[in-house]
Coordinates of C-alpha atoms in Angstrom, one line a residue:
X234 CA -17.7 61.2 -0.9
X235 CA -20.4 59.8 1.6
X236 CA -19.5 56.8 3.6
X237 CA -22.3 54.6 1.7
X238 CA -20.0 55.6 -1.5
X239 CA -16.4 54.5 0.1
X240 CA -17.9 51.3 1.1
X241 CA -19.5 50.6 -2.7
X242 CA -16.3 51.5 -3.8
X243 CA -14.2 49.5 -1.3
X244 CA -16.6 46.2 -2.5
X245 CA -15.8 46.8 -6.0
X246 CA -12.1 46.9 -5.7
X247 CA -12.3 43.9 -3.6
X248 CA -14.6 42.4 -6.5
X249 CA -11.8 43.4 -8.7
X250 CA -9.5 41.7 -6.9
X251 CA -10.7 38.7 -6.2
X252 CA -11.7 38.6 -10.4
X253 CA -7.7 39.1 -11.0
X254 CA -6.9 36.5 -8.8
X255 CA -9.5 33.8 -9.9
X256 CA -8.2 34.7 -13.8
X257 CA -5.1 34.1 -12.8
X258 CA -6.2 31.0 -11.4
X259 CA -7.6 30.1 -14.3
X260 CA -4.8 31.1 -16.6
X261 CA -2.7 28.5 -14.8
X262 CA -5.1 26.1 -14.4
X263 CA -5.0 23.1 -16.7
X264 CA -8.1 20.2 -16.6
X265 CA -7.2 16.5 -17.8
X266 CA -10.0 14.3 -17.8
X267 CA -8.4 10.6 -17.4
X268 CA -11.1 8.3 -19.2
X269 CA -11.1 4.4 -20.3
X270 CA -13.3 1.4 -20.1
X271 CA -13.2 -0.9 -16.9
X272 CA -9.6 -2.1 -16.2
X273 CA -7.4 0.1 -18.5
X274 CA -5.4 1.1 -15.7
X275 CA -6.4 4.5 -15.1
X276 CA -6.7 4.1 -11.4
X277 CA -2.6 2.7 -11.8
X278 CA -1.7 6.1 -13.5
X279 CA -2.7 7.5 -11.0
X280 CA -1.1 5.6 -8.2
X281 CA 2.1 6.2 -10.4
X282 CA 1.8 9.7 -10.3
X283 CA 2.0 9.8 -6.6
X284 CA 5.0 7.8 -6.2
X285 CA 6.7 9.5 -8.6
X286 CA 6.0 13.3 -7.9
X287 CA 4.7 13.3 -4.0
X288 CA 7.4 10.5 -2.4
X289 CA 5.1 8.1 -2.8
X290 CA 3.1 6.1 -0.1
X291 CA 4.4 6.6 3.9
X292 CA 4.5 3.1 6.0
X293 CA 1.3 4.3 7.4
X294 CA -0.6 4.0 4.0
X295 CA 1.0 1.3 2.5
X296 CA -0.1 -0.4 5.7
X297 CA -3.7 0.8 5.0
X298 CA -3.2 -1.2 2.0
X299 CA -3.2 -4.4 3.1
X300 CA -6.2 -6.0 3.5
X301 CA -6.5 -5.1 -0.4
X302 CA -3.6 -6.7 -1.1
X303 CA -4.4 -9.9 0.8
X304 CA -8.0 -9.6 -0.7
X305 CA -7.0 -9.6 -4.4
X306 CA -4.3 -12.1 -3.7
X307 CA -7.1 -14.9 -2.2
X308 CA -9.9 -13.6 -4.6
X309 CA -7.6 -14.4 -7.8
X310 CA -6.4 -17.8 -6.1
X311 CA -10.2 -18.5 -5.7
X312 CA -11.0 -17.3 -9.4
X313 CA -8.4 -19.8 -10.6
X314 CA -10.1 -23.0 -8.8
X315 CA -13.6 -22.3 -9.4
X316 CA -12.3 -22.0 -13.1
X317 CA -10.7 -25.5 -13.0
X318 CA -14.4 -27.1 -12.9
X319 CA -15.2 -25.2 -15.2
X320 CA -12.0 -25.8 -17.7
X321 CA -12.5 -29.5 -16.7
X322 CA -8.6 -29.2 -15.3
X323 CA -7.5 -31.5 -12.6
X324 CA -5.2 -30.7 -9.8
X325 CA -2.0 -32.1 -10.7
X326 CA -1.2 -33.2 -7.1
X327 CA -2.5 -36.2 -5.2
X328 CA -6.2 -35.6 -5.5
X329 CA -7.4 -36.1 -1.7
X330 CA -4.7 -33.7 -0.5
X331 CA -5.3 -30.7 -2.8
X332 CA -8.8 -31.0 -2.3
X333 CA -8.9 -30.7 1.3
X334 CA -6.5 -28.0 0.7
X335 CA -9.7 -26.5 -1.9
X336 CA -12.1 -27.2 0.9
X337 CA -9.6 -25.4 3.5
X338 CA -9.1 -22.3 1.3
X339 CA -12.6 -21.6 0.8
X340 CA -13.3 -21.8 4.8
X341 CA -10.6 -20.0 5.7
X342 CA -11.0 -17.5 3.7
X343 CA -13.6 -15.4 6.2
X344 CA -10.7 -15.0 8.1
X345 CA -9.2 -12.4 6.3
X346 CA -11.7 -10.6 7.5
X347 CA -9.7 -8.8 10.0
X348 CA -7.6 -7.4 7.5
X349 CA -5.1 -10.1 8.3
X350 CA -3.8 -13.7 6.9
X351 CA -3.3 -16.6 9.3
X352 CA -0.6 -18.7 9.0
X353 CA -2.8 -21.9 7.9
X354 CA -4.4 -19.6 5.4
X355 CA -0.8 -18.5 3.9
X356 CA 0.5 -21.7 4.0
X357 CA -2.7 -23.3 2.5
X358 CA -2.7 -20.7 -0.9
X359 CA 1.2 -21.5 -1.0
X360 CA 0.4 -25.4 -1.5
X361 CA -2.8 -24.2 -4.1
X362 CA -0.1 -22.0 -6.5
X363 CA 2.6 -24.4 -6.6
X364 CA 0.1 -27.1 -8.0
X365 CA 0.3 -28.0 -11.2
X366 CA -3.6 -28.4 -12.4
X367 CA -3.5 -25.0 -10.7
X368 CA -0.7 -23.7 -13.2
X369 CA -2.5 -24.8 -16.3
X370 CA -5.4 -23.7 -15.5
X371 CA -3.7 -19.8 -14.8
X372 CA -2.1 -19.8 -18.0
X373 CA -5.6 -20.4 -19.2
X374 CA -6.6 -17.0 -18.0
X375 CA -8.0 -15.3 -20.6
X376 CA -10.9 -17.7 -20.8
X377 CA -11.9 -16.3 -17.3
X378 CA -11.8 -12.9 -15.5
X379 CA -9.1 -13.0 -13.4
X380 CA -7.5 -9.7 -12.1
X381 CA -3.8 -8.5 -13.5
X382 CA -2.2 -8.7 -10.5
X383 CA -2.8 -12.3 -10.3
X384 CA 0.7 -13.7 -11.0
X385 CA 2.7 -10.9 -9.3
X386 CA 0.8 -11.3 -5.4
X387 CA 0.0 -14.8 -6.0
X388 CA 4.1 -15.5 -6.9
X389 CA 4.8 -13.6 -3.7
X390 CA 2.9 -15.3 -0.8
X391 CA 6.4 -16.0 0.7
X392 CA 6.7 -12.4 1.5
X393 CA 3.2 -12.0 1.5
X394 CA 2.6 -14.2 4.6
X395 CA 5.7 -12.5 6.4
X396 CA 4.7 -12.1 10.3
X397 CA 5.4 -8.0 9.8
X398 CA 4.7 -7.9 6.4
X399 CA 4.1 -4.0 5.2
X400 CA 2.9 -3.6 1.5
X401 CA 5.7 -1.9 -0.8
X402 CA 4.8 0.5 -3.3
X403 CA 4.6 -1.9 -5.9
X404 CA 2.3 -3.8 -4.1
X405 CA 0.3 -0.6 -3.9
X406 CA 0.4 0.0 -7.1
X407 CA -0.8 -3.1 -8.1
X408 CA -4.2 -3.0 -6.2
X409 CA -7.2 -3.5 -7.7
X410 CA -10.3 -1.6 -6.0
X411 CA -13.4 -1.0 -8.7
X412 CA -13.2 2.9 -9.5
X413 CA -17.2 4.2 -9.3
X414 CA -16.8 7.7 -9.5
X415 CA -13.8 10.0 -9.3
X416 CA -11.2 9.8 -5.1
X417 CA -9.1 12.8 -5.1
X418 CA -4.6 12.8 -5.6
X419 CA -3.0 15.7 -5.0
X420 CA 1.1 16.3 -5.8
X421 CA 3.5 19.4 -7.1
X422 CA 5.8 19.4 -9.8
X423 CA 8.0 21.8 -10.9
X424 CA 6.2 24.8 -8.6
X425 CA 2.9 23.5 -10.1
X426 CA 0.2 22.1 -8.1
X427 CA -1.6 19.0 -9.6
X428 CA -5.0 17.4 -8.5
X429 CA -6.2 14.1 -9.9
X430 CA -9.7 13.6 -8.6
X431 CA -11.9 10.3 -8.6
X432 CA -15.5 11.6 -7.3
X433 CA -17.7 9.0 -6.3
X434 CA -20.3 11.6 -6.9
X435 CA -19.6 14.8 -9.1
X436 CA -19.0 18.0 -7.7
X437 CA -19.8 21.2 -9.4
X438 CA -17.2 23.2 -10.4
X439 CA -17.4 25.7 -6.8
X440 CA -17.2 22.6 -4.9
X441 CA -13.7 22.1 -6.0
X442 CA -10.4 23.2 -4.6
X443 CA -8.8 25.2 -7.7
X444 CA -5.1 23.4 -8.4
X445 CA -3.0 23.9 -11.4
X446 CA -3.9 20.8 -12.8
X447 CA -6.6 19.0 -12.5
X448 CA -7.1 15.0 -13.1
X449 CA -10.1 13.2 -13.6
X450 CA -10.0 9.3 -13.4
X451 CA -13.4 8.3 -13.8
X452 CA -14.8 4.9 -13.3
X453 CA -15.1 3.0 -16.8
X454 CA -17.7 0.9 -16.0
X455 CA -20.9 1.1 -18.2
X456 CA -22.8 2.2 -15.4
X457 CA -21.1 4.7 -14.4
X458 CA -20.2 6.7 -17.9
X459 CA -23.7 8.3 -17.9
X460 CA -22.5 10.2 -15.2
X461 CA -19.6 12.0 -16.3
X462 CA -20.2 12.0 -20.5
X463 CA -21.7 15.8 -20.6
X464 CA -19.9 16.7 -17.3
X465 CA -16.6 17.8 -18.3
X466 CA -16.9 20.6 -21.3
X467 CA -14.0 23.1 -21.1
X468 CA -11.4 20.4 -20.1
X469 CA -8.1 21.5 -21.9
X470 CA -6.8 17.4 -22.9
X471 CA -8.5 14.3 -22.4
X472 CA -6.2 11.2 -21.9
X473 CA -8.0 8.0 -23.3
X474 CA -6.0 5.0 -21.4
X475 CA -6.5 2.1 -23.5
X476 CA -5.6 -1.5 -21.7
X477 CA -3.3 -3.4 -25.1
X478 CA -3.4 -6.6 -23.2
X479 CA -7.5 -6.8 -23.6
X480 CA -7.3 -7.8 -27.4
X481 CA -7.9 -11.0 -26.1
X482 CA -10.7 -10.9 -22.7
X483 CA -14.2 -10.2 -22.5
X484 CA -16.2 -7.7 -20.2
X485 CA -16.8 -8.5 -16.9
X486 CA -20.1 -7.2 -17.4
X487 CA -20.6 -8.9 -20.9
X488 CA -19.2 -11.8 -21.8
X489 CA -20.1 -11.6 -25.3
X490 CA -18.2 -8.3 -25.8
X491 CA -14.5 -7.9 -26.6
X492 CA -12.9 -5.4 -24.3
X493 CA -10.6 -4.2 -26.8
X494 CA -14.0 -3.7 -28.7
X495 CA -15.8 -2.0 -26.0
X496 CA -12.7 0.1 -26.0
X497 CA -13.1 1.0 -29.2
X498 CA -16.9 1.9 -29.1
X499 CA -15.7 4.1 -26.2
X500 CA -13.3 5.8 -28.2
X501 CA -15.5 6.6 -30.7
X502 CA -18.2 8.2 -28.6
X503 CA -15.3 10.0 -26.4
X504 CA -13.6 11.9 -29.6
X505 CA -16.5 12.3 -31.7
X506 CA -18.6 13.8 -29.3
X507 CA -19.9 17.6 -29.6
X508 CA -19.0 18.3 -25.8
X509 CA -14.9 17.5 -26.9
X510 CA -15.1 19.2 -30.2
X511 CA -12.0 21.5 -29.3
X512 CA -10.8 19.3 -26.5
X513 CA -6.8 17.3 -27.3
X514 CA -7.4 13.8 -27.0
X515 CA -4.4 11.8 -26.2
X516 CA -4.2 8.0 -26.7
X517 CA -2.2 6.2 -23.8
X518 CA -1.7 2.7 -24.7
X519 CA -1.1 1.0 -21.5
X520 CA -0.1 -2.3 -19.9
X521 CA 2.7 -2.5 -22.3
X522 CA 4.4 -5.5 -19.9
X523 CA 1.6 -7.7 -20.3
X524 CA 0.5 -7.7 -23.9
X525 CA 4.0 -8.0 -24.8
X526 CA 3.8 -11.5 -23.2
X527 CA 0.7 -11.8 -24.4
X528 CA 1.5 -11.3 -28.2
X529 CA 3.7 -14.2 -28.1
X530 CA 1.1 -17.3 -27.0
X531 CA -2.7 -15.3 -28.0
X532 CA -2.4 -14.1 -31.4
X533 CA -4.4 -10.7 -32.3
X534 CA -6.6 -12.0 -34.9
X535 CA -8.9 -13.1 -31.5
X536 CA -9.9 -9.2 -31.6
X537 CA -9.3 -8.1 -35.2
X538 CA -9.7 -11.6 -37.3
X539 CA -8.4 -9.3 -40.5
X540 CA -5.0 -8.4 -39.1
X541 CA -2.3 -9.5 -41.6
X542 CA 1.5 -8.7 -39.4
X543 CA 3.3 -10.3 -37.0
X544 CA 2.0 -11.5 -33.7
X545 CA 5.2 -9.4 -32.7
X546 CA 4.9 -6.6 -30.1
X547 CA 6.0 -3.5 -32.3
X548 CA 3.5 -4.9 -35.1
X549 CA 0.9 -5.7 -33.3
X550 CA 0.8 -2.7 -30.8
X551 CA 1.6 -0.1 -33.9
X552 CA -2.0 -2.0 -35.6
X553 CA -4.0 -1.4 -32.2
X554 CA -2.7 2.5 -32.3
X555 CA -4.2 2.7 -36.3
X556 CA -7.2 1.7 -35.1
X557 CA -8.1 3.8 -32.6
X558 CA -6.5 7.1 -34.8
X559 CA -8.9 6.0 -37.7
X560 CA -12.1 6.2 -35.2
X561 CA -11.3 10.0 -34.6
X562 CA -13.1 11.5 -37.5

């Protein structure tokens, strides 16, 4: 055998090769495509999946974390005072002290700049939250878009405004940073190697690094589905997170359109469409906590004006689910 002939052969048993090992690959690879409208809490599923399979967040990140924190925190204190003028609610305290306190927030609030909250700043949003105008006007939330998180950061500015404060993980988890794209989560379970990927800009297949399992949140913004809705043909499950406390808000992006609606529409494309026709679809029904509060002051004929149950959690959540089922045809 000439030398030219050892080396062909030598290429094709390493062509062999490598074919066997990217099967294999393959054989153990499984793709999830995480999909929603805006706010469903995909990005949260995600977070979750870090701290519970990859020790969650060091110091060092939480830290990192921060600045969001104190940002959504101010930004949904803000939220609920510009929608007091607009709600015609009045601060409940003394009127001259609350609104230099209003006038204060708003001009301190360029200081948080520097990823960190003064003293006067802290001490100012304290005074805002305990206010009672400010209070009616919260529980008046869903006439205004106002992030999830509000009550939890904005009922911790005690610990908050701590000199050494370091976010915990449930402050982490609680963030909310607009997804526009797909950001990359790596962690192992059981020996298995999972990936959930957010890409601000899709990647072709090569450009990935092959895991076990890979995870696609993607951004559920209107603008942004165009992107992905043909991109993801082959995936073995898609998990369609589905936010049960939106029965009662609008869009950010359209005030005139239920999100529970929007959902729904969403739906309907998702598990209908020729690209999924042999994909799983599984329904997560998420942010449980909050619509169970919900369901008790907001009743659900605000979204379905046709529902005859309970405005009970197990009734009204086991409607929501029959709803979405009979949209997969």
């Amino acid at each position: 055998v000439s030398t030219d002939d050892k080396a062909a052969n030598e290429r094709s048993r390493a062509i062999d090769r490598n074919l066997r090992v990217d099967g294999d690959k393959q054989s153990r690879e499984v793709k999830l495509l995480l999909l929603g409208a805006g706010e469903s809490g995909k990005s949260t599923i995600v977070k979750q999946m870090k701290i519970i399979h990859e020790d969650g967040y060091s110091e060092e990140e939480c830290l990192q974390y921060k600045a969001v924190v104190y940002s959504n925190t101010l930004q949904s204190l803000i939220t609920i005072v510009r929608a007091m003028g607009n709600l015609k609610i009045d601060f409940g305290s003394p009127e001259r002290a609350v609104s230099d306190d209003a006038r204060q927030l708003f001009s301190l609030a360029g200081s948080l700049d520097d990823g960190e909250m003064t003293q006067e700043l802290g001490d100012c949003m304290k005074r805002m939250w305990s206010d009672k105008g400010v209070q009616v006007c919260f529980s008046r939330s869903r006439e205004f878009q106002l992030n999830d998180s509000a009550q939890y950061y904005l009922d911790a500015l005690e610990r908050l405004t701590e000199h050494h404060y370091v976010p915990t993980q449930q402050d982490v988890l609680r963030t909310r940073v607009k997804t526009t794209g797909i950001v990359e989560v790596h962690f192992n379970f059981k020996g298995l190697t999972f990936k959930i990927a957010f890409l601000k800009f899709l990647l072709p297949q090569s450009e990935w690094v092959h895991p076990t399992l890979l995870m696609f949140d993607v951004g559920g913004q209107r603008s942004e589905r165009k992107k992905w809705i043909h991109c993801f043909e082959g995936v073995t499950a898609i998990i369609f997170c589905v936010a049960l406390s939106a029965y009662d808000l609008v869009l950010a992006e359209d005030e005139e359109m239920n999100r529970m609606h929007e959902s729904m529409k969403l739906f309907d494309s998702i598990c209908n469409n020729k690209w999924f026709t042999e994909t799983s679809i599984i329904l997560f029904l998420n942010k449980k906590d909050l619509f169970e509060v919900k369901i008790l002051k907001s009743p659900l004929t605000i979204c379905f004006p046709e529902y005859p149950g309970q405005n009970t959690y197990e009734e009204a959540a086991a409607y929501i689910q029959l709803q979405f089922e009979d949209l997969n045809k």
